[in-house]
mmCIF file of C-alpha atoms in Angstrom:
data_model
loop_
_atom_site.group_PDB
_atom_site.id
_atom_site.type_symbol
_atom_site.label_atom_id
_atom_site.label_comp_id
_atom_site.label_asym_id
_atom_site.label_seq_id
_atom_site.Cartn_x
_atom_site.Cartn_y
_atom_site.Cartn_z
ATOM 1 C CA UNK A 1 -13.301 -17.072 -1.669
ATOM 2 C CA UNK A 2 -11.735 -19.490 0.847
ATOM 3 C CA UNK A 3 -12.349 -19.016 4.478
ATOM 4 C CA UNK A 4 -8.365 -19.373 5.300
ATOM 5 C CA UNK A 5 -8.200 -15.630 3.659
ATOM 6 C CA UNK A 6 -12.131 -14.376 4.326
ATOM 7 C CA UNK A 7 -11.354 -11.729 6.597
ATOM 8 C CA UNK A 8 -7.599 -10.625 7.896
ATOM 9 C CA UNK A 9 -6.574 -11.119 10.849
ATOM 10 C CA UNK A 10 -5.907 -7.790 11.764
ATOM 11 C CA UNK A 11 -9.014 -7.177 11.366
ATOM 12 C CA UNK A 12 -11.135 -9.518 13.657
ATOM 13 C CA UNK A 13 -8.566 -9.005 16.253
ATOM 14 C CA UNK A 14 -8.716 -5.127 15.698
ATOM 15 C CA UNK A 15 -12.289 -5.041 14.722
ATOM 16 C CA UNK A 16 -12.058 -0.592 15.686
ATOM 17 C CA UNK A 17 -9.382 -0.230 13.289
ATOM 18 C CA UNK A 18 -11.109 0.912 10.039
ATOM 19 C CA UNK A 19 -7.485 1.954 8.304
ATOM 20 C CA UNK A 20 -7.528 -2.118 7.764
ATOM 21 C CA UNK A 21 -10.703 -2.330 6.313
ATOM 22 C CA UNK A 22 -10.066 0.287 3.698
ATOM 23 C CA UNK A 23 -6.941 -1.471 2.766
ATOM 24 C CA UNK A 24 -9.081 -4.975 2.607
ATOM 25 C CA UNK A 25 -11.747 -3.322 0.848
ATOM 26 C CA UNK A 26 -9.119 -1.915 -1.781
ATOM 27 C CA UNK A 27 -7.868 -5.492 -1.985
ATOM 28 C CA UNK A 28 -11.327 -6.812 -2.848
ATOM 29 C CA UNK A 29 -12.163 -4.438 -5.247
ATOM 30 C CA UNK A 30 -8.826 -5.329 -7.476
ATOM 31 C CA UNK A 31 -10.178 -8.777 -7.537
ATOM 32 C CA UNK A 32 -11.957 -10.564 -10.599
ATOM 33 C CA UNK A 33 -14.491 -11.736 -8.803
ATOM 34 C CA UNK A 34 -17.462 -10.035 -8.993
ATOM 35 C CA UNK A 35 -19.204 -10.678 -5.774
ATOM 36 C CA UNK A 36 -15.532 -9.479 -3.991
ATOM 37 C CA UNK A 37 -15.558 -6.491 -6.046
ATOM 38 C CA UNK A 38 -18.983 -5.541 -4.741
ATOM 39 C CA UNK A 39 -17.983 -6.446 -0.855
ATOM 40 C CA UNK A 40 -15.096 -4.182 -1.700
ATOM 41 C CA UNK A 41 -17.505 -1.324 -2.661
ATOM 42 C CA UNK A 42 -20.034 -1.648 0.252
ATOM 43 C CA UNK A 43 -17.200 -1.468 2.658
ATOM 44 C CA UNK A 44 -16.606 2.036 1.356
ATOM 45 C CA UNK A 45 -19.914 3.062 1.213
ATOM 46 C CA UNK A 46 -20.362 1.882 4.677
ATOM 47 C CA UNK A 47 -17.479 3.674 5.878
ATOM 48 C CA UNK A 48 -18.606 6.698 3.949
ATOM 49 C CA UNK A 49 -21.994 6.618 5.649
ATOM 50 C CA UNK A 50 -20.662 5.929 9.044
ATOM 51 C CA UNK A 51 -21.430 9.055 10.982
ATOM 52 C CA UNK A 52 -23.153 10.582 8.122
ATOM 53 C CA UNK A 53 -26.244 12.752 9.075
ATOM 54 C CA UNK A 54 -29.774 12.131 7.196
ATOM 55 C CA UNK A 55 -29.812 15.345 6.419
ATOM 56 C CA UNK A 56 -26.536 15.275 4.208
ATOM 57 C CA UNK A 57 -27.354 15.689 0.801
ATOM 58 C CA UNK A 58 -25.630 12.620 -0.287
ATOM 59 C CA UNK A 59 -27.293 9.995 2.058
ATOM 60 C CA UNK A 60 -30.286 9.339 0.063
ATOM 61 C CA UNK A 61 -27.926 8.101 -3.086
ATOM 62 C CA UNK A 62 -25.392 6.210 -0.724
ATOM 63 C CA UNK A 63 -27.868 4.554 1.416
ATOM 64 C CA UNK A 64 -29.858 3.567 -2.115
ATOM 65 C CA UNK A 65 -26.373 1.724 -3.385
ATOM 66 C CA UNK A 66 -25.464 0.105 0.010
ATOM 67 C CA UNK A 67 -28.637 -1.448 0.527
ATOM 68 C CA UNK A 68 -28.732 -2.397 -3.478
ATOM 69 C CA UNK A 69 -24.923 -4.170 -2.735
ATOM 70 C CA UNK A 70 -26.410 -5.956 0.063
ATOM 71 C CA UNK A 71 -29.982 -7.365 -1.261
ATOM 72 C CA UNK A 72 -27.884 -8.881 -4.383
ATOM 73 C CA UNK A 73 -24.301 -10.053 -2.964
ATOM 74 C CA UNK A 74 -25.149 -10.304 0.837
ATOM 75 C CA UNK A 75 -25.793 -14.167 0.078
ATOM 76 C CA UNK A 76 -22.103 -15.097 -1.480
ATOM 77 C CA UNK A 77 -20.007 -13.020 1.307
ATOM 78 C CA UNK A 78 -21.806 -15.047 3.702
ATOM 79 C CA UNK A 79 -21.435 -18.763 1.720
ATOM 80 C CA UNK A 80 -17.882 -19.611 3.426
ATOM 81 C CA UNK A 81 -19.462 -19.093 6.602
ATOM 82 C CA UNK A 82 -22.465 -20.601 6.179
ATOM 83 C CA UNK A 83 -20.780 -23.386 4.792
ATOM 84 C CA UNK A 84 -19.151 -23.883 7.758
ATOM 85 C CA UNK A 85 -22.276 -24.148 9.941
ATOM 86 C CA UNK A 86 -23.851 -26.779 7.553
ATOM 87 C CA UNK A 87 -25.100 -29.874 9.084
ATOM 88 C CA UNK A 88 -23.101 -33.352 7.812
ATOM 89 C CA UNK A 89 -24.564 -35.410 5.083
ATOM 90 C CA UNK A 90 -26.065 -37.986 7.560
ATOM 91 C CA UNK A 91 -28.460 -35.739 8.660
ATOM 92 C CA UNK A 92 -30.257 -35.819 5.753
ATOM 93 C CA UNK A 93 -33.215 -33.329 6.635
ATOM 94 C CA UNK A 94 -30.774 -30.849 8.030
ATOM 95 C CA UNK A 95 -28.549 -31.106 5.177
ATOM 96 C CA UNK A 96 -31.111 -30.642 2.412
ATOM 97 C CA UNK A 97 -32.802 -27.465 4.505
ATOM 98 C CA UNK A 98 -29.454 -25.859 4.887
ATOM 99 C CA UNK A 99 -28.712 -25.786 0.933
ATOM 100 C CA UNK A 100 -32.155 -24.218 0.605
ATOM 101 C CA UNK A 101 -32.199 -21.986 3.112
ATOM 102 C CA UNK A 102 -28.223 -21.573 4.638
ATOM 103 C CA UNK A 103 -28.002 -22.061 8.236
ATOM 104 C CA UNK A 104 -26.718 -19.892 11.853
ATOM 105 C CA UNK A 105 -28.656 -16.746 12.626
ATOM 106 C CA UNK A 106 -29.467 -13.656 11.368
ATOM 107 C CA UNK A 107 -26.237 -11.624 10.447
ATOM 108 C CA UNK A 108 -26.080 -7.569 10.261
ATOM 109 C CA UNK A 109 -23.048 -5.641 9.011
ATOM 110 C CA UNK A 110 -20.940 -2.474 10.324
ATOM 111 C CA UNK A 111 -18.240 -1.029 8.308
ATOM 112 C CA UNK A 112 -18.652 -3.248 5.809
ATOM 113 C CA UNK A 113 -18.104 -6.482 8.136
ATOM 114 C CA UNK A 114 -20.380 -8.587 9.821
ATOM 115 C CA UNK A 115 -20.340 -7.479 13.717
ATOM 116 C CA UNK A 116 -23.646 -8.581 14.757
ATOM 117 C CA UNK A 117 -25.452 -12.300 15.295
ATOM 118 C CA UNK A 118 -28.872 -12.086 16.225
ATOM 119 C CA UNK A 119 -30.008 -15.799 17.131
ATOM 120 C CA UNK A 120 -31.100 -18.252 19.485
ATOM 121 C CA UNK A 121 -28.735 -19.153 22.708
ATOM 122 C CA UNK A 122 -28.874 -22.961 21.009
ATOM 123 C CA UNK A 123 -28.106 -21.684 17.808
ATOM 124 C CA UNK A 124 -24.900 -19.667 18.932
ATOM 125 C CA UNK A 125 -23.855 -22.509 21.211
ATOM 126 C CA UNK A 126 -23.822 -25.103 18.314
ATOM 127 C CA UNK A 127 -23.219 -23.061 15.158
ATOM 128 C CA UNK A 128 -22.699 -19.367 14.715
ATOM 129 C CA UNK A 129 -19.964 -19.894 17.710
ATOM 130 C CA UNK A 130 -17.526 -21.957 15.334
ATOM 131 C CA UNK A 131 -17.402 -18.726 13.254
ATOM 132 C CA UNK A 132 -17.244 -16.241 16.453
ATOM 133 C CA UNK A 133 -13.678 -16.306 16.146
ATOM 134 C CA UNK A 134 -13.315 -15.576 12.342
ATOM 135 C CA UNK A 135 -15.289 -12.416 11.818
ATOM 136 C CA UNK A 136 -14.899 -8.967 13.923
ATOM 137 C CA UNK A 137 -17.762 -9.776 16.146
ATOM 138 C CA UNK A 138 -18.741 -7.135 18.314
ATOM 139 C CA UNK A 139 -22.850 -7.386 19.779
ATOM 140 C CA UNK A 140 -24.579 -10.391 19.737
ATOM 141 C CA UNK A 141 -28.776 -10.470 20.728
ATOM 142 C CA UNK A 142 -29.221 -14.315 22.147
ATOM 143 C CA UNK A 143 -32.991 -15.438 22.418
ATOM 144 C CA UNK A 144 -34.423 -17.949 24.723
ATOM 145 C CA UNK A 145 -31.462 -17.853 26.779
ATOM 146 C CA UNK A 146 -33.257 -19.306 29.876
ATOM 147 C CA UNK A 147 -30.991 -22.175 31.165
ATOM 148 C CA UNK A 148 -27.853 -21.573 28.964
ATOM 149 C CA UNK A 149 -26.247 -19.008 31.290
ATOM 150 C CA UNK A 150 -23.441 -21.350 32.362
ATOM 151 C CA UNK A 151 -22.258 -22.704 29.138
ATOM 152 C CA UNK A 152 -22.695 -18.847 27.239
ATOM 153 C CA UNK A 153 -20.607 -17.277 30.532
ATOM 154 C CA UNK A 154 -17.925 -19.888 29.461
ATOM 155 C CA UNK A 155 -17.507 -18.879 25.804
ATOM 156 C CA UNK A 156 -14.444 -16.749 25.550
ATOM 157 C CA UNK A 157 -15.551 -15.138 22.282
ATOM 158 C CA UNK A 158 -18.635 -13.700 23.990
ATOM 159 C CA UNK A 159 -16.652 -12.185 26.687
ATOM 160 C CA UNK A 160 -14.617 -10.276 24.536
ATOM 161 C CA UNK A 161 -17.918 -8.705 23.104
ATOM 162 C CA UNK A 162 -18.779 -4.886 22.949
ATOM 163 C CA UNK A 163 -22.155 -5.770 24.087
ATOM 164 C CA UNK A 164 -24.024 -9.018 25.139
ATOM 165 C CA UNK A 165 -28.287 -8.591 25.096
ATOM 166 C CA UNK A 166 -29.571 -12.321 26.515
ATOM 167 C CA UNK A 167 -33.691 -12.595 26.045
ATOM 168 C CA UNK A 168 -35.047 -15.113 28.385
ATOM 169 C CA UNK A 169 -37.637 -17.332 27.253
ATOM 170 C CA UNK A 170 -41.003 -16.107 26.471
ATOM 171 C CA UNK A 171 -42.707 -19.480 27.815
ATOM 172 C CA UNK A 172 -41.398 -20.176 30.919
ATOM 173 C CA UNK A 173 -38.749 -17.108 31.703
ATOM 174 C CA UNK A 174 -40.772 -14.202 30.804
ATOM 175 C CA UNK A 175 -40.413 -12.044 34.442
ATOM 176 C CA UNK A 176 -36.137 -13.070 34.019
ATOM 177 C CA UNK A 177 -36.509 -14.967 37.369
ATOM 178 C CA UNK A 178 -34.293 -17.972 35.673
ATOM 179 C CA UNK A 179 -31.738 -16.620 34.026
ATOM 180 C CA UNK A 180 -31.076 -14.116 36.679
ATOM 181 C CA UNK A 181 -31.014 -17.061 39.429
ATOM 182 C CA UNK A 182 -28.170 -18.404 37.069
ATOM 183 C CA UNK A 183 -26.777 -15.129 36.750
ATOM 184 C CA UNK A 184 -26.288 -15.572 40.580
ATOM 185 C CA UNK A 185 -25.367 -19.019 40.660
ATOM 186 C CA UNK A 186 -22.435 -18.051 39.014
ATOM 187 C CA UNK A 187 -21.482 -15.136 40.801
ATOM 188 C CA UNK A 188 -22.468 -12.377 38.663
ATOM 189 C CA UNK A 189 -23.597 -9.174 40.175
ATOM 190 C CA UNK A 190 -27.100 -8.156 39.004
ATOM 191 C CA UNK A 191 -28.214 -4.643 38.628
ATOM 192 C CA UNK A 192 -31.929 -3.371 37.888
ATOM 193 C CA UNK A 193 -32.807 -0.454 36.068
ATOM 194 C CA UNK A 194 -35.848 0.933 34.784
ATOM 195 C CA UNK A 195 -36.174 3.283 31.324
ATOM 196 C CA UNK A 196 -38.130 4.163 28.884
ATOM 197 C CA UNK A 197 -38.346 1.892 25.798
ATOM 198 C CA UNK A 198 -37.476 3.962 22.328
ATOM 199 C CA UNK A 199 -39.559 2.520 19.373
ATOM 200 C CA UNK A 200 -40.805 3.572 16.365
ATOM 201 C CA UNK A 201 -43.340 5.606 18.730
ATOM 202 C CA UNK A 202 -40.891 7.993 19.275
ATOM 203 C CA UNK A 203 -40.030 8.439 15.367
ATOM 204 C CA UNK A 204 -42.273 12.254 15.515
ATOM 205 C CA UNK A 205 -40.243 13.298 19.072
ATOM 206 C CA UNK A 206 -36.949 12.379 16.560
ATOM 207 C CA UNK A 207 -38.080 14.711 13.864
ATOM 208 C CA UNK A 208 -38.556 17.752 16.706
ATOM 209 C CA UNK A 209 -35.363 17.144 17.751
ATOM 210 C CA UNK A 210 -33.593 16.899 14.485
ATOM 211 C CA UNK A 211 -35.578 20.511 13.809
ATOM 212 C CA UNK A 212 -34.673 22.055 17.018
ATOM 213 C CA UNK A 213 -38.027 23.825 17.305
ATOM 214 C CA UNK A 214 -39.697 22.740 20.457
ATOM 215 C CA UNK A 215 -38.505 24.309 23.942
ATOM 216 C CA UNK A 216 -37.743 21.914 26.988
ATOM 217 C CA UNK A 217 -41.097 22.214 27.925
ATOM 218 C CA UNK A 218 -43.215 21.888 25.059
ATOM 219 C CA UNK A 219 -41.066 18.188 24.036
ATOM 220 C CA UNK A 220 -42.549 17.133 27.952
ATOM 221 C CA UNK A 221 -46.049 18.110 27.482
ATOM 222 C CA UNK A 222 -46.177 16.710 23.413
ATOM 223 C CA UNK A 223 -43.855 13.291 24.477
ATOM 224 C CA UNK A 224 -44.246 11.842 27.236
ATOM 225 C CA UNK A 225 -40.777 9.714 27.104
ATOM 226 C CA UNK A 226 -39.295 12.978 27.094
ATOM 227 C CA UNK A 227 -40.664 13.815 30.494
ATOM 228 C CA UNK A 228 -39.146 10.416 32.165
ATOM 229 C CA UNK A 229 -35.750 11.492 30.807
ATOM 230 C CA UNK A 230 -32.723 12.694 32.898
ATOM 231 C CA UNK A 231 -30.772 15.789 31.144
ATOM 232 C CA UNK A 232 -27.796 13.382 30.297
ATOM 233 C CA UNK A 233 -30.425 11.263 28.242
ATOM 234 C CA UNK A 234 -31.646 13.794 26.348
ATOM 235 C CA UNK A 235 -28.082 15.056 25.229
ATOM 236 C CA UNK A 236 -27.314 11.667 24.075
ATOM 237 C CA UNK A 237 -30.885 11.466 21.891
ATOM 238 C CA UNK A 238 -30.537 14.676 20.331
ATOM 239 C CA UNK A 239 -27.416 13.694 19.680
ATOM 240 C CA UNK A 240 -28.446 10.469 17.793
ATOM 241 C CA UNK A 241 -31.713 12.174 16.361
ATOM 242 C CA UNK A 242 -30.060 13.302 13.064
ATOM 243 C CA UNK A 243 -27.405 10.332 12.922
ATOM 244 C CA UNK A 244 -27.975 8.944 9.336
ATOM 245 C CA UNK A 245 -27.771 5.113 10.985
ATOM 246 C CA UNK A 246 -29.792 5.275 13.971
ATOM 247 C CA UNK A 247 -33.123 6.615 12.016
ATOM 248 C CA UNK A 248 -32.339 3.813 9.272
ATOM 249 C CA UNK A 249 -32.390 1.120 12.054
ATOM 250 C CA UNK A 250 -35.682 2.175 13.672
ATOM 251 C CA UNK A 251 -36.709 3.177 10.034
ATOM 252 C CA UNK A 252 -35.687 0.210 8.413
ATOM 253 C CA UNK A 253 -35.239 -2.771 10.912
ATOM 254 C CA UNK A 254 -33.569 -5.985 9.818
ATOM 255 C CA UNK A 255 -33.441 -9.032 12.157
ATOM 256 C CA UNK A 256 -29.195 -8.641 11.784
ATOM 257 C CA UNK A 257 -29.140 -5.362 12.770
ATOM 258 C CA UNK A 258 -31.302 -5.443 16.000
ATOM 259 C CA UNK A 259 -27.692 -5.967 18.287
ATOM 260 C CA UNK A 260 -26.514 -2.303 16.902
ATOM 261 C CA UNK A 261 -30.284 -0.983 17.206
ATOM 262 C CA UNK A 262 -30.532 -2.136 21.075
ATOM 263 C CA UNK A 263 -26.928 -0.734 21.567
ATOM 264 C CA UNK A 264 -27.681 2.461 20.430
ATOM 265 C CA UNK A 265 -30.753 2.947 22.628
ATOM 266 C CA UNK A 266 -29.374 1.162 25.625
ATOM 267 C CA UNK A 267 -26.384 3.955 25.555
ATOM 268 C CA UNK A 268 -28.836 6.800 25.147
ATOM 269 C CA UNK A 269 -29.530 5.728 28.986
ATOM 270 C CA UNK A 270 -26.622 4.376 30.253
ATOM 271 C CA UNK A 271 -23.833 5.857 28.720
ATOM 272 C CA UNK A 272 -20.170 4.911 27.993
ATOM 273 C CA UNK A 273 -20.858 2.624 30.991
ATOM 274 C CA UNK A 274 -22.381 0.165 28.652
ATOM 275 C CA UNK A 275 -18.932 -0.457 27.718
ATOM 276 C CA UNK A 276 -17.347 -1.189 31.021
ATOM 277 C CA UNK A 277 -15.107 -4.103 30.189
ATOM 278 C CA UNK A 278 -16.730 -5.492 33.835
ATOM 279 C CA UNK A 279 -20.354 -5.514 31.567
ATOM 280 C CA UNK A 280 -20.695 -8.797 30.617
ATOM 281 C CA UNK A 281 -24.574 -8.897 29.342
ATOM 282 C CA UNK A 282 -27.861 -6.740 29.497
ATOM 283 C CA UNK A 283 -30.427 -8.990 30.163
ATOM 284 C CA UNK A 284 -34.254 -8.421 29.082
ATOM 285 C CA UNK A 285 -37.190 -9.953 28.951
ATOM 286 C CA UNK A 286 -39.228 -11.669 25.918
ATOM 287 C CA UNK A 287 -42.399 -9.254 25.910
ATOM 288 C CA UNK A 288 -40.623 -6.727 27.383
ATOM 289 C CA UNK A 289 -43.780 -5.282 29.007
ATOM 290 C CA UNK A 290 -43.747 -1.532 29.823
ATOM 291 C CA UNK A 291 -45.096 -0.315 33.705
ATOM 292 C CA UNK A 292 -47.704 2.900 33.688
ATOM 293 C CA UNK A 293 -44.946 5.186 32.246
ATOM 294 C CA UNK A 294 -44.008 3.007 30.099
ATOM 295 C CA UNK A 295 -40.783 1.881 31.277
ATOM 296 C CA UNK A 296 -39.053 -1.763 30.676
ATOM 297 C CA UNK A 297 -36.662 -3.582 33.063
ATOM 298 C CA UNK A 298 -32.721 -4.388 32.086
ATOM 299 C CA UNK A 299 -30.979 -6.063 34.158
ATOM 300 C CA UNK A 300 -26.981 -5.396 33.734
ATOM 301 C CA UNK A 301 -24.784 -8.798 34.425
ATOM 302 C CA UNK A 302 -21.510 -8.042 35.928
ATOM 303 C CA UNK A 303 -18.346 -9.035 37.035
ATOM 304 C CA UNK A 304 -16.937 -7.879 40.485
ATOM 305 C CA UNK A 305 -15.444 -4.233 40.322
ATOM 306 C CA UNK A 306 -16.130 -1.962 42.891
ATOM 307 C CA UNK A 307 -15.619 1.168 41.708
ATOM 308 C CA UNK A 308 -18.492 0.209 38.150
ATOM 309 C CA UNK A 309 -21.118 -1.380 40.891
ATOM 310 C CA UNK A 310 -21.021 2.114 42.677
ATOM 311 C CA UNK A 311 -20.739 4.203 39.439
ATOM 312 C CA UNK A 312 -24.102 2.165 38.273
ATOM 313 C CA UNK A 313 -25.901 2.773 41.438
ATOM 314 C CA UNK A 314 -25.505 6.436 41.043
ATOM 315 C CA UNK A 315 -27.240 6.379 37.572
ATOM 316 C CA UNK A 316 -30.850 8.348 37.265
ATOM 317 C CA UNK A 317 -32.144 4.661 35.781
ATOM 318 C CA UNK A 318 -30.861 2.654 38.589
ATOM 319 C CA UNK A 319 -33.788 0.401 40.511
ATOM 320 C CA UNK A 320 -32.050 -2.145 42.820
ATOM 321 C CA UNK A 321 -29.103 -4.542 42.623
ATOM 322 C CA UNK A 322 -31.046 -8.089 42.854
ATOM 323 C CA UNK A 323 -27.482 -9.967 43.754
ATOM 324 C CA UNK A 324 -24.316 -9.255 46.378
ATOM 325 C CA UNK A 325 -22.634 -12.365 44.749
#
């Protein structure tokens, strides 16, 4: 497959419209190669799956085949990209380590498309960014992003982004204090909040709420995460407690799919405001080390708009704002 036709461009420009993708996935699956006829098929078993409880009788057999599709063909839908990202001849160590291996981060798919980079800030700057524009991107998790603030704040692909998550840098940015001094320096707003951290922990306080057999009371005195939690919050989790995807990320977690995981848990907390086109990143740290309740810090980069600073002040979660810039 060429890159010039890889993925429409109707698609990566309209990356929530899913009547495309069933029309592209038709497409692929009338072709006579076999690795497109496969991408064609795991775009409709994605799409089946999407919003699909656990519980539905028919997970366990789709979820079987989609992961089956991916292990064996996940490799050649990627090639044109990685091919793309692979270092020049001259650079003869590079160049023999990317045919081995491939090269750019760690890729996950949604709907059948890849929508999620999970790398380095250096390794989005100077590869997976030259194929940003190409694929319906929509989260991106950036490590060791300590002292790359300005030049990621000036990539136009990551501003159009459902959701930015920026790690600082375990060795010298751990407590954030960097990055959120370059946050500043360029005249972000920066807005502290404090919640629990969802983990594989919490996998048993899942199950109770998927069975709907504990009161109120009895979750607070058998979970303690439940006990931290505002009433909104606890819609929203018992909400995702049965949703087919969420238990396979925690479940099953694969370095590509860590942007969708982090979404899904940061909007248990925050909401639809996680979406605010004014959001531009969440910001946390490397260890991500939990106070006495066992609460983490995210810090919420954002562009000037009055009416989503007060909005986010008002939130249960809400610690300070650490910038007026």
């Amino acid at each position: 497959m060429e890159i010039s036709d890889y993925i429409p461009f109707e698609i990566c420009h309209q990356p929530e419209n899913l009547d495309s993708r069933l029309a592209f996935a038709q497409t692929l699956q009338n072709s006579n190669d076999p690795a497109s006829r496969a991408w064609g098929e795991f775009i409709d078993l994605q799409l089946k799956l999407d919003g699909m409880q656990e519980s539905a009788q028919e997970w366990p057999q789709l979820i079987s085949q989609e992961r089956d599709l991916l292990k064996q063909f996940h490799t050649s839908w990627e090639k044109p990209l990685r091919n793309i990202l692979r270092p020049r001849l001259l650079h003869v160590r590079k160049w023999l380590t990317s045919q081995l291996f491939g090269t750019g981060g760690s890729w996950g798919y949604r709907n059948g498309l890849i929508e999620n980079i999970r790398t380095s800030a250096a390794g989005y700057l100077y590869e997976d960014s030259l194929i940003s524009g190409i694929i319906p991107l929509r989260r991106a998790v950036l490590s060791h992003a300590s002292y790359h603030l300005p030049k990621l704040y000036a990539d136009k692909q990551l501003g159009k982004l459902a959701t930015l998550y920026l790690i600082a840098d375990a060795e010298i940015d751990d407590d954030c204090a960097v990055i959120l001094q370059e946050a500043e320096q360029l005249g972000l707003k920066i807005h502290n909040f404090l919640w629990p951290e969802i983990t594989t922990n919490e996998i048993p306080l899942l199950n109770q709420l998927r069975k709907n057999s504990h009161s109120e009371t009895e979750l607070s005195a058998n979970y303690p995460i439940w006990a931290t939690m505002d009433d909104a919050s606890r819609l929203r989790l018992r909400s995702i407690a049965d949703s087919g995807r969420f238990r396979y990320l925690i479940n099953h977690p694969r370095p590509g799919d860590y942007p969708e995981y982090l979404d899904m848990v940061t909007w248990v907390f925050l909401g639809d405001l996680l979406y605010h086109p004014a959001c531009w990143a969440i910001v946390k740290g490397h260890h991500d080390l939990q106070d006495e309740l066992g609460r983490v810090n995210r810090y919420l980069l954002t562009n000037a708009d009055i009416e989503y600073t007060q909005q986010l002040a008002q939130q249960p979660y809400f610690k300070k704002a650490e910038s007026t810039a």
